[in-house]
Structures are given as structure tokens and as C-alpha cells.
Coordinates of C-alpha atoms in Angstrom, one line a residue:
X334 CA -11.4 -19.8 19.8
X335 CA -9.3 -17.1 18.8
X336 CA -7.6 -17.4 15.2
X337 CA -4.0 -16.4 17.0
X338 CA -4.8 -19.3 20.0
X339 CA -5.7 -21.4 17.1
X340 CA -2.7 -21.0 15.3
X341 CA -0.8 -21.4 18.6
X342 CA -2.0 -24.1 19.1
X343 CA -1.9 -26.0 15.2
X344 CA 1.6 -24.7 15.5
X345 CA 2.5 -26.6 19.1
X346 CA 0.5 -29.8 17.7
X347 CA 3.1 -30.2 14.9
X348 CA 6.2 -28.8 16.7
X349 CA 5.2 -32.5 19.1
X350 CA 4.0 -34.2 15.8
X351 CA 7.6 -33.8 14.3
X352 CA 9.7 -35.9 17.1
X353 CA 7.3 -38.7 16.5
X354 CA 9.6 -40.2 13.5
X355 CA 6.8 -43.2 13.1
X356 CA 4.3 -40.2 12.8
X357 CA 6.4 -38.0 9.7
X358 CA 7.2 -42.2 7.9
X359 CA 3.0 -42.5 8.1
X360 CA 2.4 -39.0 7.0
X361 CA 4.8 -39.3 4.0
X362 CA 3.2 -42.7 3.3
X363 CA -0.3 -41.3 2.9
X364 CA 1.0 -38.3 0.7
X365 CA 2.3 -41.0 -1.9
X366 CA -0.9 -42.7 -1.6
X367 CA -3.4 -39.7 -2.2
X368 CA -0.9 -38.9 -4.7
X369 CA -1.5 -42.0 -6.6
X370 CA -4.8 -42.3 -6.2
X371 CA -5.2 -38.9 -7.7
X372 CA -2.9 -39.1 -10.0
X373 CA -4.6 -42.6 -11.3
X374 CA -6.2 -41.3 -14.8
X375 CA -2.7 -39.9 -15.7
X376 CA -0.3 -42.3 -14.5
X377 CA -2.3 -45.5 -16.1
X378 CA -5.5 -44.3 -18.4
X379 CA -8.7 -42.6 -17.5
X380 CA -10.5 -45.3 -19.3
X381 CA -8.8 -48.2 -16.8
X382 CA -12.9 -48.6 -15.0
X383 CA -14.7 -49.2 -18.1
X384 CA -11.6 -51.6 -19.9
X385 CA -11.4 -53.2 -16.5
X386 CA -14.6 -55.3 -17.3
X387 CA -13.2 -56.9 -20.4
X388 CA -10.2 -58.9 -21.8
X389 CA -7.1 -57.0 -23.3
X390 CA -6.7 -59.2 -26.1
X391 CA -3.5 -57.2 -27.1
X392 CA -1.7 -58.4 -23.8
X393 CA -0.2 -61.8 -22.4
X394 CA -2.4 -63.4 -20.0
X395 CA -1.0 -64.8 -16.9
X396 CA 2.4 -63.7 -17.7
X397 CA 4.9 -62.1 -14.4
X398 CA 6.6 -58.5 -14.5
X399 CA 9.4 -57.7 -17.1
X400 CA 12.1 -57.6 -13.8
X401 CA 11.5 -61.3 -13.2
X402 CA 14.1 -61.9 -16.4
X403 CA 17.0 -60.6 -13.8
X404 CA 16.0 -63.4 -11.6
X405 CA 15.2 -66.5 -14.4
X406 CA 18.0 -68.4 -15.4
X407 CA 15.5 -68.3 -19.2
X408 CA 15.0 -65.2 -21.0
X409 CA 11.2 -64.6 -21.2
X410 CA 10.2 -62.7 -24.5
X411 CA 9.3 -58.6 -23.4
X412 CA 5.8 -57.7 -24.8
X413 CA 6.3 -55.6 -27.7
X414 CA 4.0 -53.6 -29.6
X415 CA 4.3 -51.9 -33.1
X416 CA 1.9 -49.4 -33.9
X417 CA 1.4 -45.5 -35.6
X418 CA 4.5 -44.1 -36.6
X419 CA 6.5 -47.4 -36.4
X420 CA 4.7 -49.2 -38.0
X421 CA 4.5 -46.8 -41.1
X422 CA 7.9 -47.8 -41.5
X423 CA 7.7 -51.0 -42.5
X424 CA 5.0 -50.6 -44.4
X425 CA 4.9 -49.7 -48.6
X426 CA 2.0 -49.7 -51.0
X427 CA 1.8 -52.5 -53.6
X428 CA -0.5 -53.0 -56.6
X429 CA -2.8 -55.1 -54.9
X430 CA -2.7 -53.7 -51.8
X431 CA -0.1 -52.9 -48.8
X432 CA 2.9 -54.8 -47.6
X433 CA 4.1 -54.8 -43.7
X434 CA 7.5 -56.4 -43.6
X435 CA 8.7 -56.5 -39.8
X436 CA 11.6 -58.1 -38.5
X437 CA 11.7 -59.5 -35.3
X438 CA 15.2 -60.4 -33.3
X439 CA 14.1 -63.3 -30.9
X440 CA 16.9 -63.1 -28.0
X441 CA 15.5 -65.2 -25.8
X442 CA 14.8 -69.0 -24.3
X443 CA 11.3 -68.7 -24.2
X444 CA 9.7 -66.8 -27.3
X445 CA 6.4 -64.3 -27.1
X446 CA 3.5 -65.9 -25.9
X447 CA 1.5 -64.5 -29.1
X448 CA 1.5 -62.6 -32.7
X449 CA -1.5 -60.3 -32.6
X450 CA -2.6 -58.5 -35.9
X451 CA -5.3 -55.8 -34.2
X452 CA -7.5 -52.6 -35.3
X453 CA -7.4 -53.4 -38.9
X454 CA -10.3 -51.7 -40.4
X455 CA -11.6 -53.8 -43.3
X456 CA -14.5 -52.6 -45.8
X457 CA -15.7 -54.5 -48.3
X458 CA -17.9 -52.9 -51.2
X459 CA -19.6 -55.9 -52.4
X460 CA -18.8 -60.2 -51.8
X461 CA -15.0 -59.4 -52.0
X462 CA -13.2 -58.5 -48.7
X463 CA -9.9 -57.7 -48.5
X464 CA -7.6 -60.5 -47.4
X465 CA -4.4 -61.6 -44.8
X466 CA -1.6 -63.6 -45.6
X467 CA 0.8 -64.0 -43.3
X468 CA 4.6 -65.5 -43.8
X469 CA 7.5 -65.5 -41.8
X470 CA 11.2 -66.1 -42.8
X471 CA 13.4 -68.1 -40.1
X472 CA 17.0 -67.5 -39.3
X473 CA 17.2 -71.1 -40.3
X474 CA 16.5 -69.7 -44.0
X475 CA 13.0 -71.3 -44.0
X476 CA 9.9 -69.5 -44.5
X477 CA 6.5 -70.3 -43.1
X478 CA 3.3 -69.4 -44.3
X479 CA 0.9 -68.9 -41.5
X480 CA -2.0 -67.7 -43.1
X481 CA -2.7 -67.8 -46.6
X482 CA -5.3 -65.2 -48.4
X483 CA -7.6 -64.8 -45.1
X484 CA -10.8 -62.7 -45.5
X485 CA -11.7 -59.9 -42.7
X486 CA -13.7 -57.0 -42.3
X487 CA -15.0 -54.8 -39.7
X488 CA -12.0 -54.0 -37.1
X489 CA -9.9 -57.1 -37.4
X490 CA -8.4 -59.0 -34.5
X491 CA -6.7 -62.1 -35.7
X492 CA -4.3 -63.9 -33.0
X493 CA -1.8 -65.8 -35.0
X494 CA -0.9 -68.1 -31.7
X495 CA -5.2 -69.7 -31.5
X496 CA -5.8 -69.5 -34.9
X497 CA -6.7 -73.2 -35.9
X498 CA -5.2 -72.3 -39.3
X499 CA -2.0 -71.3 -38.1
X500 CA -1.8 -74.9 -35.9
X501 CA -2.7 -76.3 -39.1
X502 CA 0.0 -74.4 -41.5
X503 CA 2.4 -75.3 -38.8
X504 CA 1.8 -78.9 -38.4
X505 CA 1.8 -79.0 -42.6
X506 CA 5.5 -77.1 -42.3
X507 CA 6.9 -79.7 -39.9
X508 CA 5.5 -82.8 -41.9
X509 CA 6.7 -81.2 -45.4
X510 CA 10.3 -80.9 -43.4
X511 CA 10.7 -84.6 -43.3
X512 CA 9.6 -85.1 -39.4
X513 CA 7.6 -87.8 -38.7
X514 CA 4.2 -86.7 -37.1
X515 CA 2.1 -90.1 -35.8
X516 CA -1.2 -89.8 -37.2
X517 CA -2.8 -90.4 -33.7
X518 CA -1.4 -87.8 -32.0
X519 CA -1.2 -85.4 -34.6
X520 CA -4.9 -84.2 -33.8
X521 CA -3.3 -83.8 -30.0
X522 CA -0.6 -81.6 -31.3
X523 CA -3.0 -79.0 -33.2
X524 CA -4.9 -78.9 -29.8
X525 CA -2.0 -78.3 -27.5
X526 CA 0.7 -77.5 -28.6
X527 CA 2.2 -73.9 -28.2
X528 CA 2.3 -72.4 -31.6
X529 CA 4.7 -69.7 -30.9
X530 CA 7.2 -72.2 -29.1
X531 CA 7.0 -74.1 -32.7
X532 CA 7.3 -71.4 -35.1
X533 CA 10.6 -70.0 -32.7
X534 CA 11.9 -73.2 -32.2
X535 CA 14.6 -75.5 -34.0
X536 CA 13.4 -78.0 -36.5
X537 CA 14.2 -81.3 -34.8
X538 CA 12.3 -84.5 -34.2
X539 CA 11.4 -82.6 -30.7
X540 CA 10.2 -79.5 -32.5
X541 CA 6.2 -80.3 -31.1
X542 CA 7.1 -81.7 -28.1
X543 CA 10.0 -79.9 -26.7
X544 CA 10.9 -77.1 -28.6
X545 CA 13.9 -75.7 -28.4
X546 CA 14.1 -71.7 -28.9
X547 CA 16.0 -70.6 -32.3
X548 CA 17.2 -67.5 -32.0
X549 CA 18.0 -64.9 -34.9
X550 CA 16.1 -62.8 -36.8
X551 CA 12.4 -63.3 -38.1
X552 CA 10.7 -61.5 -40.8
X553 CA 7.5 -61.2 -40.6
X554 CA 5.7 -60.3 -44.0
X555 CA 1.8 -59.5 -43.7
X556 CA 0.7 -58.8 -47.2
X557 CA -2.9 -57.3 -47.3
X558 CA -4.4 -57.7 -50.3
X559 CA -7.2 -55.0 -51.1
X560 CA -10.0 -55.3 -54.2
X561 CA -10.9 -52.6 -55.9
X562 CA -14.1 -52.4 -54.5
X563 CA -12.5 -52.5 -50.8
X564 CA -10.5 -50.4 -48.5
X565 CA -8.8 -51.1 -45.3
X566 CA -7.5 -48.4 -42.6
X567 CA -4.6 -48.8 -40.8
X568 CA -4.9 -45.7 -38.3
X569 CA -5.5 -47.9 -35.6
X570 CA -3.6 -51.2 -36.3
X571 CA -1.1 -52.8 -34.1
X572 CA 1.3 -56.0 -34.4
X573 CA 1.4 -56.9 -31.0
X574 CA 4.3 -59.7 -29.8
X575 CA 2.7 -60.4 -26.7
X576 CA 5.1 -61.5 -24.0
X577 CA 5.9 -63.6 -21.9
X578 CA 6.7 -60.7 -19.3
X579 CA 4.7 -57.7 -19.2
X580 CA 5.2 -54.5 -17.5
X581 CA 5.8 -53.6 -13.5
X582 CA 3.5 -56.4 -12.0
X583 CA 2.5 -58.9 -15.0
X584 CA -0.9 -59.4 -15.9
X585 CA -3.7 -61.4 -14.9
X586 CA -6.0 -64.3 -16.6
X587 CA -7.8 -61.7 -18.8
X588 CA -4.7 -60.0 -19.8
X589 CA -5.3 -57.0 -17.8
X590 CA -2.4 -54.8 -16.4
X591 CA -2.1 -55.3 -12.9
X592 CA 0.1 -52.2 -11.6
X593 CA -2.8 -50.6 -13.7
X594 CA -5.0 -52.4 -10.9
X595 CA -3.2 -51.7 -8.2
X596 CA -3.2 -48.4 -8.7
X597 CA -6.7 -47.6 -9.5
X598 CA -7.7 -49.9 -6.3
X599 CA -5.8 -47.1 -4.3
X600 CA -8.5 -44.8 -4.9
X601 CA -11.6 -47.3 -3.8
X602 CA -9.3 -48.6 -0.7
X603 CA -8.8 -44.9 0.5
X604 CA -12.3 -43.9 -0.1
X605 CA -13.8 -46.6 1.6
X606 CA -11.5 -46.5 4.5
X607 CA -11.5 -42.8 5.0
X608 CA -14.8 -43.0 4.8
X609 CA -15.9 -45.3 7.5
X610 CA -13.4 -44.1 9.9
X611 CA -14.7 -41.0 9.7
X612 CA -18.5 -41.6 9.9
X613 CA -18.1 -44.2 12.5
X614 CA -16.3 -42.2 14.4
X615 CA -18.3 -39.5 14.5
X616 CA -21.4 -41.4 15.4
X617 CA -19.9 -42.9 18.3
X618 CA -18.5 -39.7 19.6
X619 CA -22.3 -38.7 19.4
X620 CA -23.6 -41.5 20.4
X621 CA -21.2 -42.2 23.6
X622 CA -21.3 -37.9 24.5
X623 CA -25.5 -38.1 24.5
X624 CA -25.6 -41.5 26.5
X625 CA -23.4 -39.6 29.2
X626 CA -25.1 -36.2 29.1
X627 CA -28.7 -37.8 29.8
X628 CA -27.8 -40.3 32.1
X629 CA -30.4 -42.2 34.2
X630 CA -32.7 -44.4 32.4
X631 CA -31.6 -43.3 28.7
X632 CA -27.8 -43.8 29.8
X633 CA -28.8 -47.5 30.4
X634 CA -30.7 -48.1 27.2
X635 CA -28.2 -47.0 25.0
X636 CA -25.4 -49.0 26.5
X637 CA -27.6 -51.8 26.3
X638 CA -28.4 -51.2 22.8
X639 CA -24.6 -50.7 22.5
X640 CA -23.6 -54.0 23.8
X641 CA -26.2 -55.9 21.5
X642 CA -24.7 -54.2 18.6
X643 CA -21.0 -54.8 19.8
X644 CA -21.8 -58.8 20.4
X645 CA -23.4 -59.2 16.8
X646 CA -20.3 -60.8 14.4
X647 CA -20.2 -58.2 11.8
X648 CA -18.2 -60.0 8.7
X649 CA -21.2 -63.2 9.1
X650 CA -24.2 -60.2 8.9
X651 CA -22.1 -58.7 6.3
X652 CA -22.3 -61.6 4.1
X653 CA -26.1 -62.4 4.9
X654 CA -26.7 -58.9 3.9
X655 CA -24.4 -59.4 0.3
X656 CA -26.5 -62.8 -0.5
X657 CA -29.8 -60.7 0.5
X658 CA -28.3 -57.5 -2.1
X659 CA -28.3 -60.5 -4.6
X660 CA -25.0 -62.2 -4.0
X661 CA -22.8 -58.5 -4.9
X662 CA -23.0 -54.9 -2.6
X663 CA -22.4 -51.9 -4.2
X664 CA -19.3 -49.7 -2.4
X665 CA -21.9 -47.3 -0.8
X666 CA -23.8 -50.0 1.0
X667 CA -20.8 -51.2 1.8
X668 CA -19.5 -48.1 3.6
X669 CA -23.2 -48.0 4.8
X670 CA -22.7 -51.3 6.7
X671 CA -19.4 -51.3 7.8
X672 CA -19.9 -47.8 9.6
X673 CA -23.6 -49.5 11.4
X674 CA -21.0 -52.1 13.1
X675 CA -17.8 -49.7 13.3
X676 CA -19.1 -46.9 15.8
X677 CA -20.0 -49.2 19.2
X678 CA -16.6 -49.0 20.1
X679 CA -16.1 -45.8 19.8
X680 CA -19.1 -44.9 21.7
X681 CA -18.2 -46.5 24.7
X682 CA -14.6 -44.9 24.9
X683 CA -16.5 -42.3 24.6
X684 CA -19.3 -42.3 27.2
X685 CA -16.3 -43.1 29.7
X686 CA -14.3 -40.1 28.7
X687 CA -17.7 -37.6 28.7
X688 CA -18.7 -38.9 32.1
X689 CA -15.8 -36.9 33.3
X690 CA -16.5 -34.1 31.3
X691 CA -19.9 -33.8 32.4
X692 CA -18.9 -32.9 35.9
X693 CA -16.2 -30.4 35.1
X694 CA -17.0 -26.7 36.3
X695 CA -17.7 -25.4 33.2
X696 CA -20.8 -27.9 32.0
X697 CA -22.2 -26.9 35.4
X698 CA -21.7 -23.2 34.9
X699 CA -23.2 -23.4 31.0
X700 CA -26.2 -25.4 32.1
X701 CA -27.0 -23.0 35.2
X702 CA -26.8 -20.0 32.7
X703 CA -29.3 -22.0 30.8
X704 CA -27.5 -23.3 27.8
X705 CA -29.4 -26.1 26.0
X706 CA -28.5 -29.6 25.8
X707 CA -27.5 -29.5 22.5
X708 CA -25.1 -26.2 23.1
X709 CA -23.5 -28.3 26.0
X710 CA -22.9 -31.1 24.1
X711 CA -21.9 -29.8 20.9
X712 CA -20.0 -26.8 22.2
X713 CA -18.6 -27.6 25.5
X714 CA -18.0 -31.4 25.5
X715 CA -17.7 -33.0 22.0
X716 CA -14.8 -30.7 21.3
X717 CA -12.5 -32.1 24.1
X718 CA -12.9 -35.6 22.8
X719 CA -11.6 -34.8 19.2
X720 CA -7.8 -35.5 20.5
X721 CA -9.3 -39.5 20.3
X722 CA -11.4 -39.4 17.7
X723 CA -8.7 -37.9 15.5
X724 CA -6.8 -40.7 16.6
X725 CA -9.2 -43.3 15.9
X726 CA -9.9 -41.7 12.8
X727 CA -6.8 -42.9 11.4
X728 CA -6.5 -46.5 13.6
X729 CA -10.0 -47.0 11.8
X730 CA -8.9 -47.1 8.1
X731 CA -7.2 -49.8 8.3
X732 CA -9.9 -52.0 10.0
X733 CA -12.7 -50.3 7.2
X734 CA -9.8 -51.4 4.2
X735 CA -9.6 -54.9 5.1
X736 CA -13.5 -55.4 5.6
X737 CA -13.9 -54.5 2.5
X738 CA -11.2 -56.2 1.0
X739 CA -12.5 -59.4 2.8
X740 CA -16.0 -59.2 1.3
X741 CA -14.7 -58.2 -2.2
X742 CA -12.3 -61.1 -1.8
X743 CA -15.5 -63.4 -1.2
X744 CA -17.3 -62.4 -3.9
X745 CA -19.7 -60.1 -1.9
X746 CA -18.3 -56.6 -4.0
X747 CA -18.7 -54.8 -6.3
X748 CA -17.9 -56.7 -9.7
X749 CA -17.1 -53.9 -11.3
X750 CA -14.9 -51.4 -9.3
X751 CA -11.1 -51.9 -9.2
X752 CA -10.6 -52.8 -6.2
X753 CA -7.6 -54.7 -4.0
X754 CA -10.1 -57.4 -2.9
X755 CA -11.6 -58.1 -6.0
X756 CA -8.3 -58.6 -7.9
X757 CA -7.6 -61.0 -5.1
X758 CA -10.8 -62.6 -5.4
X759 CA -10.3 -62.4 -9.1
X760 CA -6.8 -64.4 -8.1
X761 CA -8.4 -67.0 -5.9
X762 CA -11.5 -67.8 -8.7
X763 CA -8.9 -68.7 -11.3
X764 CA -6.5 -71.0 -8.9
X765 CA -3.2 -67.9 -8.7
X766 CA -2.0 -69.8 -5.8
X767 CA -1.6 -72.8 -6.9
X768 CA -0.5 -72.0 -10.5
X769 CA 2.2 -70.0 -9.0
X770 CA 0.8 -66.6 -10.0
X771 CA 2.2 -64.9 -7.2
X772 CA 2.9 -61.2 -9.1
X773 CA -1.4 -61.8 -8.7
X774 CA -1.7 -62.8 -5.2
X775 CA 1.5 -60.6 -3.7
X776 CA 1.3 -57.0 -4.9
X777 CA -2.8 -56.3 -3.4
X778 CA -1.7 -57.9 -0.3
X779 CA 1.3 -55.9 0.2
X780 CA -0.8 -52.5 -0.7
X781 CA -3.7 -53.6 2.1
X782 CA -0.5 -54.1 4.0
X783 CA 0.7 -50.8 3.6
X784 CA -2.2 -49.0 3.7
X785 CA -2.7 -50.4 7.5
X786 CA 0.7 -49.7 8.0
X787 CA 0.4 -45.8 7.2
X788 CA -2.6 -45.6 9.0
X789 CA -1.5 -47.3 12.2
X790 CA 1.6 -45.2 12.3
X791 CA -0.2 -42.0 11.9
X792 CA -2.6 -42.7 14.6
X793 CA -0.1 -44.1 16.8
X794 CA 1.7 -41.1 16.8
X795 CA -1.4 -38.7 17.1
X796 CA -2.5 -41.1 19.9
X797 CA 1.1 -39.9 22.2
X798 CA 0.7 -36.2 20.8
X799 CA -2.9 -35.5 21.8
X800 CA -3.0 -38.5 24.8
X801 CA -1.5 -36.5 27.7
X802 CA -1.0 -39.8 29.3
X803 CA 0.9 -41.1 26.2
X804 CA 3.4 -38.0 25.6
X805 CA 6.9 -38.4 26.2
X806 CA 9.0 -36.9 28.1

């Protein structure tokens, strides 16, 4: 073909293209998804993979998006983090070491879910570490001491809210306030209780048990004391409040940011798909094109091996072949697989359409003149079918996406790869559902959703473009 009849005819493809509206709403779709799944290491971090496998012990855990305030009739505590700069400023240099005085304005019902003190850098030269303690002055005029000349080294993470310390300095401040603690119960109390709730709540008989949120300014002094044959180094640190709310989409039992997630899955679920689609496609074009071409015996041997593969139920092998992989398939063998059960329908569309092909003048003349089979094929038939497998092309993605969404979600994928299905499957292990976690269990659904939704469009409207049959009037 000509590079003017080409250009003719790219330019009459998306002259019809354009008055398919359902066609220019998928296209713009899939923009804003290769967008963000390029755009992944610069939108969220380039190191999301590798954190991905661990806990963020500076975030909440299990806590919904910040937006959910606008629709709670309590004020969730916003996650909060104080580090570099900022937190230069409320710290000053003392004889025996370094002060950090911050003050904290609690304006809401429900307080942070945390107090982290994080990437502290302790050395100690000898025995003597430095040490932590910890006090915070109330609204109320009272002052706590959490934490009282605690030893670190190494890089420091100390989280006020588990400590066993804390629970214990707590349960010591109530008692020395004149409220009764039962001596049964009070080993319950360190246990259970909710040690941010208690430090932000009103000092009442119901202070343990049903705290009530005081509001007002805290200040929270950590006093750092360093020996002389120490040092500690604060490049690093952080004093993490950790919400009750956090970010676009909340977080998840590990802490871990799930727009952050969501995100980075976009790259795996496009991959994948794309990638399926494409191969299976093209092996059933090949396939169906060569069963017509030969005819005869070989036509009916590959249609019968056609029809064994089409009657095999794919998702059932699929899992056989994850517990024979050792119970997890990495994403290549699962593009491998899904493309051995994706092409059979394809090739039979196919065969039908090349049957036809095969007996137009053309073939005849090309094979009289003494072209080869593989000329005819590759040359003179293949490239009439690519109108439907452009088409199925994009109504394949979709399909591809939620297979491997499905086996991810069953614990048959790869562990370690953000993906859609295994934040769902992550969702399902640790009961989202029925702990109301829905900011886990909504937001991969939705993208799967929309990710079939882009592609079905597209193809749709590639389907009335390039179908003859299809085109309207």
C-alpha cells in the first residue's frame, strides 16, 4: 500500500471514528489510564514495589479517606506528620541534649489513632545510650508523662499509642487523679484500651471506658537526653500523628496507601490485559486463516483440536496450574496461560471469515502465479481480517484484566506485584467486608470496572467503524 492510500485511508478511519461519541469517551478513558500508569513513579513514589511488601509503621492502619469527615457526623483526626524543616522549629539545644516542644490543636471527636517518634538515629559510645522522655501538657492544665528516660539506639521507632509503658504511665495518671480503677479489670484496661482516646479525652469516671474527646491545645515535649559519649541524628526523624483518616482512599491493614495501590495496579492491569488481547488475538487469527487455507483433512483436525480447547473450563485449569506453580504464578505465566485459553475463539471467527476469503479472485490469481502458502496467507488474507482483530483486540482486555484479577483475588498471584486483585485478595484475607472497610473493597473494583468499561467502548465503536455490516447510516 501506497503511503498517500495509507494516509487516505488512517484519515477516513477517524473522520467515522469521531461520530462514534462512545468511541472518543473510551479513547479519552485509556489516555488517562496510560497516563497514570506511566506517570506512577512520579505521582506516588518510585519506590511504591519494594515498600509495598512491608508495613508503613508511620501511617494509620485501617483508617478511610480524609473526605469521609464531610460525610461523619464525628471529626476524625487528619494524619499529620512533622519532619525536616518543621520540625527544626520546635526544636533548641539544651545542656544535656535537645528539646522538641510541639503543640498539637486536637479539633476533633475522635483523636489520632497514634504518636509516632520515627528515624531517630541513636549511637551510643560505650553502656550509655541516649534516652526519650516523653510529656504532654493538656488543655485541662495537666501534664502527663508518657515515657520517662527511655534508652534507644540504632534508627529509633517508638509508637507512643502500643507502647506497654505508655498504657502503664496512663493508667498510673488516671489512678493518681482520684479515679477509681478495679484492680480486676485494670490488667483489661492496659490490654485494650485505646491509648490515644485516653490521653485526648476528659478526665471522668468514663475516661477508660468511654472517653470523651477534650479538645484544646497539647504540648508535646520530647526531651532527648544525649551522654557525652553519644550522639543522636535527627536528619531523618519524624513525629507522626497518625490519623484516623488518611489521604485520597485510606489505607489498608499494613498501613499502606491505597490510592498509592491503585495506581501502581494500573500499570500490571494494563500490561496484562493488553497483553493477552494482543497475543491471543493474533494466534487465533493465525490459527483460524491456516485451518481455512489447508482445508481437507488438516481443516478438520484443527477445529477439532479447537473445540477440545474451547470446552476445557479455563479459571478451574488455571488454578490447578497456580497450586502445581506452588500455590502463587508469576504475571508472565500468567499472561502465558491466559493467552493458551484466550485464542479458540478467535480462531474460529476467523476460519469462518477466511473461508470466504479463500475463494475471492485474488487468492486464486496469487496462487496460479505461484505465490507460496505463506505469501497468500500472510499477504493476501490475514490483512483483511485485521478490521476484527482490532476489534477484539480491545473487547479482549477486559476479559484478560478480570482473569487475572480473579486469580490474584484467590491467592493464585503474584504476592509481590501491585496489583487490583491482590489488594482485593489482601481485602478479603483480613475480613474488609465485614469490618466495613469499604475504601478497601470499592476503589479496585471500580478501576477493574472502568478498565472494562474503556475497553468495551473502544472496541464497540471500532466494531461499527471497520464492520461494514455495523456502520451507520
Amino acid at each position: 500500500m501506497r503511503w498517500v492510500d495509507f494516509k487516505e485511508s488512517v484519515s477516513e478511519f477517524w473522520t467515522d471514528f469521531k461520530r462514534e461519541k462512545t468511541g472518543i469517551l473510551g479513547l479519552f478513558l485509556l489516555v488517562l489510564l496510560v497516563f497514570t500508569a506511566l506517570a506512577a513513579p512520579m505521582i506516588t513514589s518510585p519506590d511504591i514495589p519494594e515498600k509495598w511488601k512491608t508495613f508503613w509503621l508511620g501511617n494509620p492502619k485501617n483508617v478511610p479517606p480524609t473526605w469521609i469527615n464531610a460525610f461523619s457526623s464525628q471529626d476524625l483526626a487528619p494524619h499529620l506528620a512533622i519532619e525536616g524543616s518543621e520540625l527544626q522549629k520546635y526544636m533548641r539545644s539544651t545542656d544535656s541534649g535537645y528539646v522538641i516542644e510541639i503543640p498539637y490543636n486536637n479539633e476533633y471527636d475522635i483523636p489520632p489513632q497514634d504518636i509516632v517518634f520515627k528515624d531517630v538515629v541513636g549511637k551510643s559510645g560505650g553502656i550509655r545510650k541516649p534516652t526519650l522522655t516523653v510529656k504532654v501538657q493538656r488543655p485541662d492544665g495537666k501534664t502527663v508523662t508518657l515515657l520517662e528516660n527511655y534508652k534507644f539506639s540504632g534508627n529509633t521507632v517508638i509508637q507512643l499509642g502500643t507502647n506497654p509503658a505508655v498504657r502503664d504511665a496512663l493508667i498510673k495518671w488516671v489512678k493518681s487523679e482520684g479515679i477509681y480503677i478495679d484492680p480486676t479489670q485494670e490488667f483489661q484496661y492496659k490490654t485494650l484500651m485505646d491509648a490515644t482516646r485516653v490521653l485526648f479525652g476528659k478526665l471522668n469516671e468514663n475516661i477508660l471506658e468511654k472517653p470523651e474527646a477534650l479538645k484544646g491545645t497539647y504540648i508535646f515535649t520530647f526531651e532527648i537526653n544525649v551522654p557525652k559519649d553519644a550522639s543522636v541524628n535527627f536528619d531523618n526523624a519524624k513525629i507522626i500523628f497518625t490519623g484516623r483518616t488518611y489521604g485520597w482512599l485510606g489505607t489498608d491493614f499494613k498501613g499502606r496507601d491505597l490510592l498509592a495501590g491503585i495506581i501502581w495496579g494500573s500499570r500490571v492491569s494494563l500490561a496484562i490485559g493488553v497483553s493477552v488481547a494482543v497475543f491471543s488475538v493474533i494466534v487465533g487469527i493465525f490459527y483460524g486463516v491456516t485451518s481455512a487455507y489447508f482445508g481437507g483433512w488438516t481443516d478438520e483436525m484443527m477445529m477439532r483440536f479447537q473445540e477440545f480447547m474451547a470446552s476445557i473450563p479455563s479459571l478451574p485449569i488455571l488454578i490447578l496450574m497456580g497450586t502445581y506453580f506452588g500455590g502463587h504464578i508469576a504475571l508472565w505465566q500468567i499472561v502465558v496461560l491466559l493467552v493458551v485459553f484466550g485464542w479458540v475463539g478467535v480462531a474460529r471467527v476467523a476460519r469462518s471469515m477466511a473461508l470466504q476469503i479463500k475463494e475471492q479472485t485474488y487468492v486464486e490469481a496469487a496462487r496460479v502465479l505461484g505465490a507460496g502458502t505463506g505469501r497468500i496467507i500472510f499477504k493476501h488474507m490475514v490483512p483483511q481480517l485485521l478490521p476484527y482483530a482490532f476489534a477484539q483486540m480491545a473487547l479482549g482486555v477486559p476479559g484478560a484484566v478480570l482473569s487475572e484479577a480473579s486469580l490474584s483475588f484467590l491467592g493464585l498471584g503474584d504476592p509481590t506485584a501491585v496489583t487490583w486483585g491482590q489488594i482485593l485478595h489482601d481485602a478479603q484475607a483480613a475480613g474488609a467486608a465485614t469490618n466495613g472497610y469499604w475504601w478497601w473493597v470499592i476503589p479496585p473494583g471500580l478501576a477493574i470496572a472502568l478498565v472494562g468499561f474503556t475497553f468495551v467502548l473502544i472496541g464497540t465503536a471500532l466494531d461499527r467503524v471497520l464492520n461494514p455490516r455495523l456502520r451507520r447510516m
